[in-house]
Every structure is written in structure tokens, then in C-alpha cells.
PDB file of C-alpha atoms in Angstrom:
ATOM      1  CA  UNK D   1     -21.975  24.401  -4.042  1.00 49.00           C
ATOM      2  CA  UNK D   2     -19.479  22.516  -6.222  1.00 50.00           C
ATOM      3  CA  UNK D   3     -16.496  24.325  -4.640  1.00 57.00           C
ATOM      4  CA  UNK D   4     -17.817  23.537  -1.128  1.00 54.00           C
ATOM      5  CA  UNK D   5     -18.180  19.803  -2.136  1.00 45.00           C
ATOM      6  CA  UNK D   6     -14.684  19.819  -3.510  1.00 53.00           C
ATOM      7  CA  UNK D   7     -13.208  21.343  -0.309  1.00 58.00           C
ATOM      8  CA  UNK D   8     -15.103  18.710   1.767  1.00 48.00           C
ATOM      9  CA  UNK D   9     -13.765  15.852  -0.380  1.00 49.00           C
ATOM     10  CA  UNK D  10     -10.231  17.247  -0.243  1.00 55.00           C
ATOM     11  CA  UNK D  11     -10.299  17.309   3.597  1.00 52.00           C
ATOM     12  CA  UNK D  12     -10.923  13.614   3.690  1.00 45.00           C
ATOM     13  CA  UNK D  13      -8.167  12.878   1.041  1.00 51.00           C
ATOM     14  CA  UNK D  14     -10.391  12.617  -1.993  1.00 57.00           C
ATOM     15  CA  UNK D  15      -8.653  15.043  -4.373  1.00 64.00           C
ATOM     16  CA  UNK D  16      -8.300  15.550  -8.057  1.00 73.00           C
ATOM     17  CA  UNK D  17      -5.409  13.058  -8.342  1.00 72.00           C
ATOM     18  CA  UNK D  18      -7.532  10.280  -6.881  1.00 73.00           C
ATOM     19  CA  UNK D  19     -10.353  11.078  -9.189  1.00 80.00           C
ATOM     20  CA  UNK D  20      -7.871  11.116 -12.088  1.00 82.00           C
ATOM     21  CA  UNK D  21      -6.823   7.559 -11.185  1.00 81.00           C
ATOM     22  CA  UNK D  22     -10.440   6.415 -11.225  1.00 82.00           C
ATOM     23  CA  UNK D  23     -10.851   8.143 -14.580  1.00 88.00           C
ATOM     24  CA  UNK D  24      -7.704   6.464 -15.937  1.00 88.00           C
ATOM     25  CA  UNK D  25      -9.024   2.992 -14.980  1.00 86.00           C
ATOM     26  CA  UNK D  26     -12.494   3.837 -16.433  1.00 91.00           C
ATOM     27  CA  UNK D  27     -10.844   4.951 -19.775  1.00 93.00           C
ATOM     28  CA  UNK D  28      -8.756   1.769 -19.747  1.00 90.00           C
ATOM     29  CA  UNK D  29     -11.982  -0.248 -19.355  1.00 90.00           C
ATOM     30  CA  UNK D  30     -13.826   1.670 -22.136  1.00 92.00           C
ATOM     31  CA  UNK D  31     -10.867   1.857 -24.603  1.00 93.00           C
ATOM     32  CA  UNK D  32      -8.440  -0.978 -23.760  1.00 90.00           C
ATOM     33  CA  UNK D  33      -6.852  -0.981 -27.139  1.00 91.00           C
ATOM     34  CA  UNK D  34      -5.711   2.659 -26.893  1.00 91.00           C
ATOM     35  CA  UNK D  35      -3.469   1.774 -23.897  1.00 87.00           C
ATOM     36  CA  UNK D  36      -2.453  -1.736 -24.816  1.00 86.00           C
ATOM     37  CA  UNK D  37       0.766  -2.963 -26.297  1.00 81.00           C
ATOM     38  CA  UNK D  38      -0.932  -2.883 -29.705  1.00 85.00           C
ATOM     39  CA  UNK D  39      -1.702   0.758 -29.544  1.00 89.00           C
ATOM     40  CA  UNK D  40      -0.017   3.065 -32.184  1.00 89.00           C
ATOM     41  CA  UNK D  41       0.886   5.493 -29.339  1.00 91.00           C
ATOM     42  CA  UNK D  42       4.475   4.939 -28.289  1.00 91.00           C
ATOM     43  CA  UNK D  43       3.650   4.600 -24.526  1.00 90.00           C
ATOM     44  CA  UNK D  44       6.885   2.966 -23.424  1.00 86.00           C
ATOM     45  CA  UNK D  45       9.292   5.836 -24.370  1.00 89.00           C
ATOM     46  CA  UNK D  46       6.747   8.338 -23.145  1.00 91.00           C
ATOM     47  CA  UNK D  47       6.586   6.641 -19.789  1.00 87.00           C
ATOM     48  CA  UNK D  48      10.411   6.264 -19.529  1.00 86.00           C
ATOM     49  CA  UNK D  49      10.996   9.998 -20.242  1.00 89.00           C
ATOM     50  CA  UNK D  50       8.194  10.869 -17.795  1.00 87.00           C
ATOM     51  CA  UNK D  51       9.726   8.727 -14.994  1.00 83.00           C
ATOM     52  CA  UNK D  52      13.120  10.355 -15.504  1.00 86.00           C
ATOM     53  CA  UNK D  53      11.622  13.837 -15.338  1.00 88.00           C
ATOM     54  CA  UNK D  54       9.576  13.001 -12.208  1.00 82.00           C
ATOM     55  CA  UNK D  55      12.605  11.795 -10.270  1.00 82.00           C
ATOM     56  CA  UNK D  56      14.880  14.534 -11.545  1.00 89.00           C
ATOM     57  CA  UNK D  57      12.428  17.184 -10.198  1.00 86.00           C
ATOM     58  CA  UNK D  58      12.190  15.160  -7.010  1.00 82.00           C
ATOM     59  CA  UNK D  59      15.972  15.420  -6.657  1.00 83.00           C
ATOM     60  CA  UNK D  60      15.917  19.178  -7.353  1.00 87.00           C
ATOM     61  CA  UNK D  61      13.494  19.704  -4.549  1.00 83.00           C
ATOM     62  CA  UNK D  62      15.662  17.877  -2.056  1.00 78.00           C
ATOM     63  CA  UNK D  63      17.880  20.202   0.063  1.00 77.00           C
ATOM     64  CA  UNK D  64      21.221  18.349   0.884  1.00 76.00           C
ATOM     65  CA  UNK D  65      21.901  20.641   3.849  1.00 73.00           C
ATOM     66  CA  UNK D  66      18.475  20.023   5.318  1.00 68.00           C
ATOM     67  CA  UNK D  67      18.901  16.218   4.841  1.00 68.00           C
ATOM     68  CA  UNK D  68      22.240  16.308   6.654  1.00 69.00           C
ATOM     69  CA  UNK D  69      20.812  18.380   9.519  1.00 64.00           C
ATOM     70  CA  UNK D  70      18.049  15.779   9.930  1.00 62.00           C
ATOM     71  CA  UNK D  71      20.447  13.038  10.935  1.00 67.00           C
ATOM     72  CA  UNK D  72      20.397  14.060  14.620  1.00 74.00           C
ATOM     73  CA  UNK D  73      17.198  12.391  15.619  1.00 79.00           C
ATOM     74  CA  UNK D  74      18.512   8.891  14.965  1.00 85.00           C
ATOM     75  CA  UNK D  75      16.053   6.952  17.045  1.00 89.00           C
ATOM     76  CA  UNK D  76      13.100   8.337  15.097  1.00 91.00           C
ATOM     77  CA  UNK D  77      14.804   7.603  11.808  1.00 91.00           C
ATOM     78  CA  UNK D  78      15.722   4.055  12.737  1.00 93.00           C
ATOM     79  CA  UNK D  79      12.195   3.284  13.865  1.00 94.00           C
ATOM     80  CA  UNK D  80      10.493   4.717  10.744  1.00 94.00           C
ATOM     81  CA  UNK D  81      12.927   3.024   8.343  1.00 94.00           C
ATOM     82  CA  UNK D  82      12.670  -0.305  10.197  1.00 95.00           C
ATOM     83  CA  UNK D  83       8.902  -0.003  10.254  1.00 95.00           C
ATOM     84  CA  UNK D  84       8.776   0.732   6.531  1.00 94.00           C
ATOM     85  CA  UNK D  85      11.211  -1.914   5.253  1.00 95.00           C
ATOM     86  CA  UNK D  86      11.245  -4.657   7.912  1.00 95.00           C
ATOM     87  CA  UNK D  87       8.249  -4.516  10.287  1.00 95.00           C
ATOM     88  CA  UNK D  88       5.665  -3.876   7.618  1.00 95.00           C
ATOM     89  CA  UNK D  89       6.831  -6.825   5.315  1.00 94.00           C
ATOM     90  CA  UNK D  90       7.088  -9.077   8.425  1.00 94.00           C
ATOM     91  CA  UNK D  91       3.586  -8.356   9.503  1.00 94.00           C
ATOM     92  CA  UNK D  92       2.258  -9.079   6.022  1.00 93.00           C
ATOM     93  CA  UNK D  93       4.216 -12.308   5.782  1.00 91.00           C
ATOM     94  CA  UNK D  94       3.027 -13.406   9.140  1.00 93.00           C
ATOM     95  CA  UNK D  95      -0.707 -12.853   8.515  1.00 92.00           C
ATOM     96  CA  UNK D  96      -0.738 -13.826   4.800  1.00 90.00           C
ATOM     97  CA  UNK D  97      -1.331 -17.565   5.412  1.00 88.00           C
ATOM     98  CA  UNK D  98      -4.525 -16.589   7.358  1.00 89.00           C
ATOM     99  CA  UNK D  99      -5.871 -14.335   4.612  1.00 87.00           C
ATOM    100  CA  UNK D 100      -7.527 -17.262   2.802  1.00 86.00           C
ATOM    101  CA  UNK D 101     -10.243 -14.884   1.437  1.00 86.00           C
ATOM    102  CA  UNK D 102      -7.785 -12.989  -0.723  1.00 84.00           C
ATOM    103  CA  UNK D 103      -7.061 -14.475  -4.095  1.00 81.00           C
ATOM    104  CA  UNK D 104      -3.450 -15.590  -4.734  1.00 79.00           C
ATOM    105  CA  UNK D 105      -3.016 -13.017  -7.532  1.00 77.00           C
ATOM    106  CA  UNK D 106      -3.828 -10.232  -5.125  1.00 87.00           C
ATOM    107  CA  UNK D 107      -1.669 -11.653  -2.419  1.00 86.00           C
ATOM    108  CA  UNK D 108       1.317 -11.002  -4.564  1.00 87.00           C
ATOM    109  CA  UNK D 109       0.278  -7.417  -4.864  1.00 90.00           C
ATOM    110  CA  UNK D 110      -0.207  -7.102  -1.055  1.00 92.00           C
ATOM    111  CA  UNK D 111       3.353  -8.579  -0.603  1.00 91.00           C
ATOM    112  CA  UNK D 112       4.759  -6.056  -3.059  1.00 93.00           C
ATOM    113  CA  UNK D 113       2.919  -3.239  -1.258  1.00 93.00           C
ATOM    114  CA  UNK D 114       4.499  -4.265   2.065  1.00 94.00           C
ATOM    115  CA  UNK D 115       8.112  -3.718   0.870  1.00 94.00           C
ATOM    116  CA  UNK D 116       7.611  -0.369  -0.778  1.00 94.00           C
ATOM    117  CA  UNK D 117       9.009   2.913   0.591  1.00 93.00           C
ATOM    118  CA  UNK D 118       6.988   5.547   2.431  1.00 90.00           C
ATOM    119  CA  UNK D 119       5.302   8.381   0.393  1.00 83.00           C
ATOM    120  CA  UNK D 120       6.786  11.825   0.577  1.00 72.00           C
ATOM    121  CA  UNK D 121       4.180  14.511   0.012  1.00 71.00           C
ATOM    122  CA  UNK D 122       1.353  12.951   1.844  1.00 73.00           C
ATOM    123  CA  UNK D 123       3.448  12.061   4.853  1.00 79.00           C
ATOM    124  CA  UNK D 124       4.802  15.557   5.214  1.00 78.00           C
ATOM    125  CA  UNK D 125       1.399  17.273   4.711  1.00 75.00           C
ATOM    126  CA  UNK D 126      -0.248  15.086   7.272  1.00 81.00           C
ATOM    127  CA  UNK D 127       2.463  15.469   9.852  1.00 85.00           C
ATOM    128  CA  UNK D 128       2.244  19.244   9.357  1.00 79.00           C
ATOM    129  CA  UNK D 129      -1.516  19.179   9.973  1.00 78.00           C
ATOM    130  CA  UNK D 130      -1.121  16.965  12.993  1.00 83.00           C
ATOM    131  CA  UNK D 131       1.572  19.207  14.472  1.00 81.00           C
ATOM    132  CA  UNK D 132       4.381  16.652  14.284  1.00 84.00           C
ATOM    133  CA  UNK D 133       8.081  16.800  13.639  1.00 84.00           C
ATOM    134  CA  UNK D 134       8.136  18.222  10.095  1.00 80.00           C
ATOM    135  CA  UNK D 135      11.884  18.133   9.531  1.00 80.00           C
ATOM    136  CA  UNK D 136      11.866  14.540  10.717  1.00 84.00           C
ATOM    137  CA  UNK D 137       9.062  13.724   8.253  1.00 84.00           C
ATOM    138  CA  UNK D 138      10.876  15.383   5.305  1.00 81.00           C
ATOM    139  CA  UNK D 139      14.090  13.557   6.171  1.00 84.00           C
ATOM    140  CA  UNK D 140      12.576  10.053   6.639  1.00 85.00           C
ATOM    141  CA  UNK D 141      10.271  10.254   3.604  1.00 81.00           C
ATOM    142  CA  UNK D 142      13.029  11.441   1.365  1.00 81.00           C
ATOM    143  CA  UNK D 143      15.550   8.823   2.565  1.00 86.00           C
ATOM    144  CA  UNK D 144      12.831   6.161   2.354  1.00 89.00           C
ATOM    145  CA  UNK D 145      12.312   6.883  -1.325  1.00 84.00           C
ATOM    146  CA  UNK D 146      16.053   6.616  -2.060  1.00 85.00           C
ATOM    147  CA  UNK D 147      16.445   3.345   0.008  1.00 90.00           C
ATOM    148  CA  UNK D 148      13.459   1.913  -1.741  1.00 88.00           C
ATOM    149  CA  UNK D 149      15.302   1.733  -5.006  1.00 86.00           C
ATOM    150  CA  UNK D 150      17.556  -0.860  -3.431  1.00 88.00           C
ATOM    151  CA  UNK D 151      15.531  -2.501  -0.679  1.00 92.00           C
ATOM    152  CA  UNK D 152      12.227  -3.073  -2.507  1.00 91.00           C
ATOM    153  CA  UNK D 153      13.776  -5.122  -5.408  1.00 88.00           C
ATOM    154  CA  UNK D 154      15.986  -6.876  -2.871  1.00 88.00           C
ATOM    155  CA  UNK D 155      12.922  -7.980  -0.909  1.00 90.00           C
ATOM    156  CA  UNK D 156      11.181  -9.042  -4.025  1.00 86.00           C
ATOM    157  CA  UNK D 157      14.253 -10.987  -4.997  1.00 81.00           C
ATOM    158  CA  UNK D 158      14.061 -12.906  -1.729  1.00 80.00           C
ATOM    159  CA  UNK D 159      10.350 -13.490  -2.108  1.00 76.00           C
ATOM    160  CA  UNK D 160      10.388 -14.196  -5.771  1.00 63.00           C
ATOM    161  CA  UNK D 161      10.094 -17.949  -5.427  1.00 57.00           C
ATOM    162  CA  UNK D 162       7.111 -17.947  -3.130  1.00 55.00           C
ATOM    163  CA  UNK D 163       5.410 -15.226  -5.142  1.00 54.00           C
ATOM    164  CA  UNK D 164       6.028 -16.995  -8.519  1.00 57.00           C
ATOM    165  CA  UNK D 165       8.109 -14.116  -9.877  1.00 60.00           C
ATOM    166  CA  UNK D 166      11.032 -14.373 -12.212  1.00 61.00           C
ATOM    167  CA  UNK D 167      13.312 -11.584 -11.093  1.00 61.00           C
ATOM    168  CA  UNK D 168      17.111 -11.106 -11.271  1.00 66.00           C
ATOM    169  CA  UNK D 169      18.142  -8.605  -8.534  1.00 66.00           C
ATOM    170  CA  UNK D 170      21.189  -7.033 -10.148  1.00 72.00           C
ATOM    171  CA  UNK D 171      19.638  -6.321 -13.549  1.00 77.00           C
ATOM    172  CA  UNK D 172      16.568  -4.930 -11.830  1.00 75.00           C
ATOM    173  CA  UNK D 173      18.732  -2.735  -9.437  1.00 76.00           C
ATOM    174  CA  UNK D 174      20.647  -1.461 -12.540  1.00 81.00           C
ATOM    175  CA  UNK D 175      17.525  -0.529 -14.438  1.00 80.00           C
ATOM    176  CA  UNK D 176      16.062   1.227 -11.458  1.00 80.00           C
ATOM    177  CA  UNK D 177      19.374   3.034 -10.809  1.00 81.00           C
ATOM    178  CA  UNK D 178      19.276   4.463 -14.393  1.00 83.00           C
ATOM    179  CA  UNK D 179      15.535   5.276 -14.307  1.00 81.00           C
ATOM    180  CA  UNK D 180      15.251   6.527 -10.704  1.00 79.00           C
ATOM    181  CA  UNK D 181      18.488   6.936  -8.801  1.00 82.00           C
ATOM    182  CA  UNK D 182      20.475   8.707 -11.514  1.00 88.00           C
ATOM    183  CA  UNK D 183      17.804  11.357 -12.208  1.00 88.00           C
ATOM    184  CA  UNK D 184      17.516  11.981  -8.465  1.00 84.00           C
ATOM    185  CA  UNK D 185      21.306  12.414  -8.027  1.00 88.00           C
ATOM    186  CA  UNK D 186      21.459  14.738 -11.026  1.00 92.00           C
ATOM    187  CA  UNK D 187      18.518  16.679  -9.523  1.00 89.00           C
ATOM    188  CA  UNK D 188      20.219  16.998  -6.154  1.00 87.00           C
ATOM    189  CA  UNK D 189      23.362  18.261  -7.791  1.00 90.00           C
ATOM    190  CA  UNK D 190      21.277  20.915  -9.653  1.00 91.00           C
ATOM    191  CA  UNK D 191      19.351  21.884  -6.560  1.00 89.00           C
ATOM    192  CA  UNK D 192      21.401  24.897  -5.705  1.00 88.00           C
ATOM    193  CA  UNK D 193      20.910  26.798  -8.946  1.00 90.00           C
ATOM    194  CA  UNK D 194      17.659  25.294 -10.253  1.00 91.00           C
ATOM    195  CA  UNK D 195      15.492  25.140  -7.190  1.00 90.00           C
ATOM    196  CA  UNK D 196      15.249  28.993  -6.683  1.00 90.00           C
ATOM    197  CA  UNK D 197      14.014  29.171 -10.281  1.00 88.00           C
ATOM    198  CA  UNK D 198      11.283  26.588  -9.920  1.00 87.00           C
ATOM    199  CA  UNK D 199      10.283  27.202  -6.347  1.00 84.00           C
ATOM    200  CA  UNK D 200       7.281  29.440  -7.132  1.00 85.00           C
ATOM    201  CA  UNK D 201       6.016  26.815  -9.651  1.00 83.00           C
ATOM    202  CA  UNK D 202       6.143  23.819  -7.273  1.00 77.00           C
ATOM    203  CA  UNK D 203       2.395  23.555  -6.920  1.00 77.00           C
ATOM    204  CA  UNK D 204       2.083  23.336 -10.693  1.00 80.00           C
ATOM    205  CA  UNK D 205       4.981  20.793 -11.060  1.00 79.00           C
ATOM    206  CA  UNK D 206       3.116  18.185  -9.060  1.00 76.00           C
ATOM    207  CA  UNK D 207       0.855  17.669 -12.089  1.00 82.00           C
ATOM    208  CA  UNK D 208       3.852  16.182 -13.909  1.00 83.00           C
ATOM    209  CA  UNK D 209       4.125  13.439 -11.304  1.00 78.00           C
ATOM    210  CA  UNK D 210       0.365  12.859 -11.324  1.00 79.00           C
ATOM    211  CA  UNK D 211       0.136  12.776 -15.184  1.00 86.00           C
ATOM    212  CA  UNK D 212       2.965  10.198 -15.438  1.00 84.00           C
ATOM    213  CA  UNK D 213       1.383   7.917 -12.788  1.00 79.00           C
ATOM    214  CA  UNK D 214      -2.009   8.180 -14.390  1.00 85.00           C
ATOM    215  CA  UNK D 215      -0.520   7.221 -17.815  1.00 88.00           C
ATOM    216  CA  UNK D 216       1.157   4.178 -16.286  1.00 84.00           C
ATOM    217  CA  UNK D 217      -2.039   3.166 -14.550  1.00 84.00           C
ATOM    218  CA  UNK D 218      -4.072   3.713 -17.771  1.00 90.00           C
ATOM    219  CA  UNK D 219      -1.685   1.568 -19.855  1.00 89.00           C
ATOM    220  CA  UNK D 220      -1.311  -1.180 -17.226  1.00 83.00           C
ATOM    221  CA  UNK D 221      -5.066  -1.572 -16.715  1.00 84.00           C
ATOM    222  CA  UNK D 222      -5.804  -1.248 -20.456  1.00 88.00           C
ATOM    223  CA  UNK D 223      -3.510  -4.199 -21.173  1.00 83.00           C
ATOM    224  CA  UNK D 224      -5.220  -6.081 -18.234  1.00 83.00           C
ATOM    225  CA  UNK D 225      -8.649  -5.424 -19.655  1.00 85.00           C
ATOM    226  CA  UNK D 226      -7.590  -6.224 -23.197  1.00 86.00           C
ATOM    227  CA  UNK D 227      -6.547  -9.655 -21.973  1.00 80.00           C
ATOM    228  CA  UNK D 228      -9.548 -10.151 -19.683  1.00 80.00           C
ATOM    229  CA  UNK D 229      -7.314 -10.468 -16.688  1.00 75.00           C
ATOM    230  CA  UNK D 230     -10.044  -9.214 -14.353  1.00 76.00           C
ATOM    231  CA  UNK D 231     -12.909 -11.210 -15.853  1.00 76.00           C
ATOM    232  CA  UNK D 232     -12.547 -14.238 -13.421  1.00 75.00           C
ATOM    233  CA  UNK D 233     -12.993 -11.945 -10.414  1.00 76.00           C
ATOM    234  CA  UNK D 234     -16.365 -10.753  -8.961  1.00 80.00           C
ATOM    235  CA  UNK D 235     -16.917  -7.242  -7.654  1.00 80.00           C
ATOM    236  CA  UNK D 236     -17.073  -8.602  -4.154  1.00 82.00           C
ATOM    237  CA  UNK D 237     -13.362  -9.559  -4.522  1.00 83.00           C
ATOM    238  CA  UNK D 238     -12.560  -5.907  -4.891  1.00 82.00           C
ATOM    239  CA  UNK D 239     -14.348  -5.011  -1.703  1.00 87.00           C
ATOM    240  CA  UNK D 240     -12.567  -7.932   0.164  1.00 89.00           C
ATOM    241  CA  UNK D 241      -9.164  -6.624  -0.969  1.00 90.00           C
ATOM    242  CA  UNK D 242     -10.102  -3.083  -0.070  1.00 89.00           C
ATOM    243  CA  UNK D 243     -11.284  -4.149   3.494  1.00 92.00           C
ATOM    244  CA  UNK D 244      -8.084  -6.112   3.917  1.00 93.00           C
ATOM    245  CA  UNK D 245      -5.957  -3.068   3.008  1.00 93.00           C
ATOM    246  CA  UNK D 246      -7.803  -0.868   5.486  1.00 94.00           C
ATOM    247  CA  UNK D 247      -7.375  -3.457   8.190  1.00 94.00           C
ATOM    248  CA  UNK D 248      -3.625  -3.738   7.308  1.00 95.00           C
ATOM    249  CA  UNK D 249      -3.279   0.094   7.638  1.00 95.00           C
ATOM    250  CA  UNK D 250      -4.766   0.151  11.148  1.00 95.00           C
ATOM    251  CA  UNK D 251      -2.868  -2.966  12.211  1.00 96.00           C
ATOM    252  CA  UNK D 252       0.545  -1.369  11.277  1.00 96.00           C
ATOM    253  CA  UNK D 253      -0.621   1.931  12.827  1.00 96.00           C
ATOM    254  CA  UNK D 254      -1.406   0.161  16.156  1.00 96.00           C
ATOM    255  CA  UNK D 255       2.003  -1.556  16.168  1.00 96.00           C
ATOM    256  CA  UNK D 256       3.886   1.740  15.607  1.00 96.00           C
ATOM    257  CA  UNK D 257       1.791   3.369  18.313  1.00 95.00           C
ATOM    258  CA  UNK D 258       2.861   0.746  20.896  1.00 96.00           C
ATOM    259  CA  UNK D 259       6.514   1.019  19.830  1.00 95.00           C
ATOM    260  CA  UNK D 260       6.427   4.880  20.187  1.00 94.00           C
ATOM    261  CA  UNK D 261       5.019   4.552  23.692  1.00 94.00           C
ATOM    262  CA  UNK D 262       7.614   1.971  24.675  1.00 94.00           C
ATOM    263  CA  UNK D 263      10.378   4.201  23.381  1.00 92.00           C
ATOM    264  CA  UNK D 264       9.000   7.237  25.165  1.00 93.00           C
ATOM    265  CA  UNK D 265       8.722   9.352  22.037  1.00 92.00           C
ATOM    266  CA  UNK D 266       7.510  12.878  22.335  1.00 91.00           C
ATOM    267  CA  UNK D 267       4.152  13.837  20.728  1.00 90.00           C
ATOM    268  CA  UNK D 268       5.882  15.337  17.670  1.00 90.00           C
ATOM    269  CA  UNK D 269       8.088  12.332  17.022  1.00 92.00           C
ATOM    270  CA  UNK D 270       5.144   9.926  17.667  1.00 94.00           C
ATOM    271  CA  UNK D 271       3.011  11.654  15.045  1.00 92.00           C
ATOM    272  CA  UNK D 272       5.852  11.572  12.579  1.00 92.00           C
ATOM    273  CA  UNK D 273       6.496   7.857  13.155  1.00 94.00           C
ATOM    274  CA  UNK D 274       2.839   7.090  12.795  1.00 94.00           C
ATOM    275  CA  UNK D 275       2.295   8.844   9.549  1.00 92.00           C
ATOM    276  CA  UNK D 276       5.603   8.105   7.814  1.00 92.00           C
ATOM    277  CA  UNK D 277       5.795   4.464   8.942  1.00 92.00           C
ATOM    278  CA  UNK D 278       2.243   3.590   7.856  1.00 93.00           C
ATOM    279  CA  UNK D 279       2.386   5.178   4.370  1.00 92.00           C
ATOM    280  CA  UNK D 280       3.271   3.432   1.122  1.00 93.00           C
ATOM    281  CA  UNK D 281       4.343   5.375  -1.985  1.00 88.00           C
ATOM    282  CA  UNK D 282       2.076   4.878  -5.094  1.00 85.00           C
ATOM    283  CA  UNK D 283       4.671   6.769  -7.180  1.00 82.00           C
ATOM    284  CA  UNK D 284       7.502   4.457  -6.229  1.00 86.00           C
ATOM    285  CA  UNK D 285       5.200   1.442  -6.378  1.00 89.00           C
ATOM    286  CA  UNK D 286       4.119   2.158  -9.899  1.00 86.00           C
ATOM    287  CA  UNK D 287       7.636   2.963 -11.190  1.00 85.00           C
ATOM    288  CA  UNK D 288       9.422   0.047  -9.454  1.00 87.00           C
ATOM    289  CA  UNK D 289       6.568  -2.270 -10.401  1.00 87.00           C
ATOM    290  CA  UNK D 290       7.020  -1.339 -14.042  1.00 84.00           C
ATOM    291  CA  UNK D 291      10.516  -2.827 -13.836  1.00 84.00           C
ATOM    292  CA  UNK D 292       9.794  -5.825 -11.637  1.00 86.00           C
ATOM    293  CA  UNK D 293       6.564  -6.800 -13.441  1.00 85.00           C
ATOM    294  CA  UNK D 294       7.254  -5.918 -17.152  1.00 82.00           C
ATOM    295  CA  UNK D 295       4.000  -7.544 -18.323  1.00 81.00           C
ATOM    296  CA  UNK D 296       1.446  -4.762 -18.113  1.00 79.00           C
ATOM    297  CA  UNK D 297      -1.410  -7.167 -17.450  1.00 77.00           C
ATOM    298  CA  UNK D 298       0.333  -8.635 -14.440  1.00 81.00           C
ATOM    299  CA  UNK D 299       1.214  -5.146 -13.242  1.00 84.00           C
ATOM    300  CA  UNK D 300      -2.440  -4.185 -13.310  1.00 83.00           C
ATOM    301  CA  UNK D 301      -3.215  -7.022 -10.856  1.00 84.00           C
ATOM    302  CA  UNK D 302      -0.260  -6.133  -8.577  1.00 88.00           C
ATOM    303  CA  UNK D 303      -1.146  -2.465  -8.479  1.00 88.00           C
ATOM    304  CA  UNK D 304      -4.759  -2.923  -7.419  1.00 88.00           C
ATOM    305  CA  UNK D 305      -4.044  -3.599  -3.667  1.00 91.00           C
ATOM    306  CA  UNK D 306      -1.502  -0.641  -3.728  1.00 90.00           C
ATOM    307  CA  UNK D 307      -4.089   1.702  -5.241  1.00 86.00           C
ATOM    308  CA  UNK D 308      -6.745   0.680  -2.706  1.00 87.00           C
ATOM    309  CA  UNK D 309      -4.224   1.031   0.115  1.00 91.00           C
ATOM    310  CA  UNK D 310      -3.154   4.453  -1.215  1.00 85.00           C
ATOM    311  CA  UNK D 311      -6.757   5.725  -1.384  1.00 81.00           C
ATOM    312  CA  UNK D 312      -7.594   4.504   2.107  1.00 85.00           C
ATOM    313  CA  UNK D 313      -4.363   5.816   3.688  1.00 86.00           C
ATOM    314  CA  UNK D 314      -5.076   9.220   2.359  1.00 80.00           C
ATOM    315  CA  UNK D 315      -8.647   9.266   3.616  1.00 80.00           C
ATOM    316  CA  UNK D 316      -7.980   7.640   6.981  1.00 84.00           C
ATOM    317  CA  UNK D 317      -4.682   9.633   7.411  1.00 82.00           C
ATOM    318  CA  UNK D 318      -6.444  12.947   6.628  1.00 78.00           C
ATOM    319  CA  UNK D 319      -9.167  12.273   9.218  1.00 80.00           C
ATOM    320  CA  UNK D 320      -6.675  11.218  11.913  1.00 86.00           C
ATOM    321  CA  UNK D 321      -4.407  14.208  11.145  1.00 83.00           C
ATOM    322  CA  UNK D 322      -7.397  16.542  11.479  1.00 76.00           C
ATOM    323  CA  UNK D 323      -8.353  15.066  14.877  1.00 81.00           C
ATOM    324  CA  UNK D 324      -4.745  15.202  16.089  1.00 82.00           C
ATOM    325  CA  UNK D 325      -4.554  18.898  15.251  1.00 75.00           C
ATOM    326  CA  UNK D 326      -7.558  19.539  17.546  1.00 70.00           C
ATOM    327  CA  UNK D 327      -5.817  17.966  20.462  1.00 66.00           C
ATOM    328  CA  UNK D 328      -2.981  20.476  20.412  1.00 56.00           C
TER     329      UNK D 328
END
């Protein structure tokens, strides 16, 4: 009975990781001191080491040869990257003045969400289920993650004044390069000899990523709860932000669908563009956000729209991918 329920939930995107995120927020609410800046646990060095390890392993899993071979389908790649880093932010900036029901604090989080790179694992899995262009998905999701280290802080630097953010682009880029880009490059260099040794353990290694993200979420929300950051907001605000995130997902999806039809994409490329272009990375969002928003309490507010979008993109994406697979 329990196994059947777990399988059903997993099919619609509700897996152990999502439940773990909810548990991290619940623990942060119950025990805010344990994850706050006053905690005796040295969270900052633990998180820094964890981030380095996550992106080193990400680099190890990237095959340089496969990435180079993926350059051929340039129209698909250009569309996905422009959708991720240009079209998505422009849509949000265009509709933001009309989203008067969303509190200003959460508008900042939605803006941040719009300039993030695409997620890797979820995009590839859903493209695979929907019978799309898997090599194209792997290439674009991987390149998007690398480009995000530069483009996301660059966008936030441009938007800093309107979003009331104090951010210097070059120091932020330098910190992200050390924490993210350098471990990825070292991992890519080590791919040839290290990947064969860890290949059979890949399914277990994902728990490292998930644990680091859950620790960052726990500490960010714990600091927010300890400072009563969420106390001014009613529960209805959470539902309003969640509904807005779902609407944003389908709006971007519809725009990509139109562009794919205008460009005459094949079914495989269309599926890949839809899933890769509409996704946003929680992993990159949490890591980059940790640098751009050093105050954990502020980070908790910023991450809320991203987490709601992440949950809904997995659930909606899984349902759509399943339906697409039945059309083949």
C-alpha cells in the first residue's frame, strides 16, 4: 500500500527530495535557533564544502566529447538559451507591474527566479519520458548551468536598483567562479579517469546534492523564522504566490510552443525546447542566491517563489511528459 502510494506520488513529481524540502522548512519553523546564525553548528563552512563537492561531481559527470558533439543542432540550442536567459526574464519584467496582488518582497524572488539557468536532471528525465531529443537536452541543460554562473549575477546587477539589492557584479562573479565554476572545471578535467569509478554509484551520489540543498534551505528559513520575517504574511499570500508561479510556468510554456511551431521544429526538438526552456534550477538558485543574498533571512524570502515554482514545474512537467509519451 505504502509502496504503491510512493510510486503514484513519484509519477507526478512528488518524490523524497520534495518531501525533504518540506521537512527542512518544518524543522526550521520548529527549531529556528538550530539553523540560525547563532547556532553552535558551523553551518557556513559545511555549506561551502558541500557546494564545492556538488559542483565537482557535476563536472565529473559531464562528458566533454558529448558536449562538443551536441553543438550541431544550433537552432535548438539558441532558442533554449535565449528562452532561459532572455525571454523568461523579459516576460516577468513585462507582467510584473500588473501583478499587484504579489507582495514586493516576493516580487524580488520572482525576478530572481526568471534569470536562473535551467535544471539538468529534471529536464533530461522529462525529455526522455516524452521521447524528445535527449542529447539536445543534456547539452542545453549542462551549458545553461555553466552560463548561469555569469548571466544570472549579471542580470541581477542590472536589476539591482529596481529590486533594492546591493550587489557588485565582479566580486559576486569572482565568488561564484571559486565556489561553482572552478569545481566544475576540475571535475570535467577528472571526468576521464574518475567517471568510470563512480558511474555505478550515480544514483546514490544524487543524495549529496539533495542534502546540501536541504541544509541551505533549512538554515535560510531558520534564520527567517528566528527574525519573524514571515510573520507579516497570511497563509493566503503563499497560495497567491504559488498560483502566480503556476501561471508563469504555463505562460512561458505557451510562448515556447508558438516559437517552436514558427521555426518548424521536429517533435523531438519541440519537446526538448519546451521542457528545457521552461525549467529553472533549484540547485543553482540556492547556491547563487547564497552569494547574491548573503543575509539568510532575505534569502528565505527570495527562495520561496523558486521553491514553489520548482515543485509545480516537476508536477506539471511530469504529467505533461507522461501524456506526450502516450502520443508516440
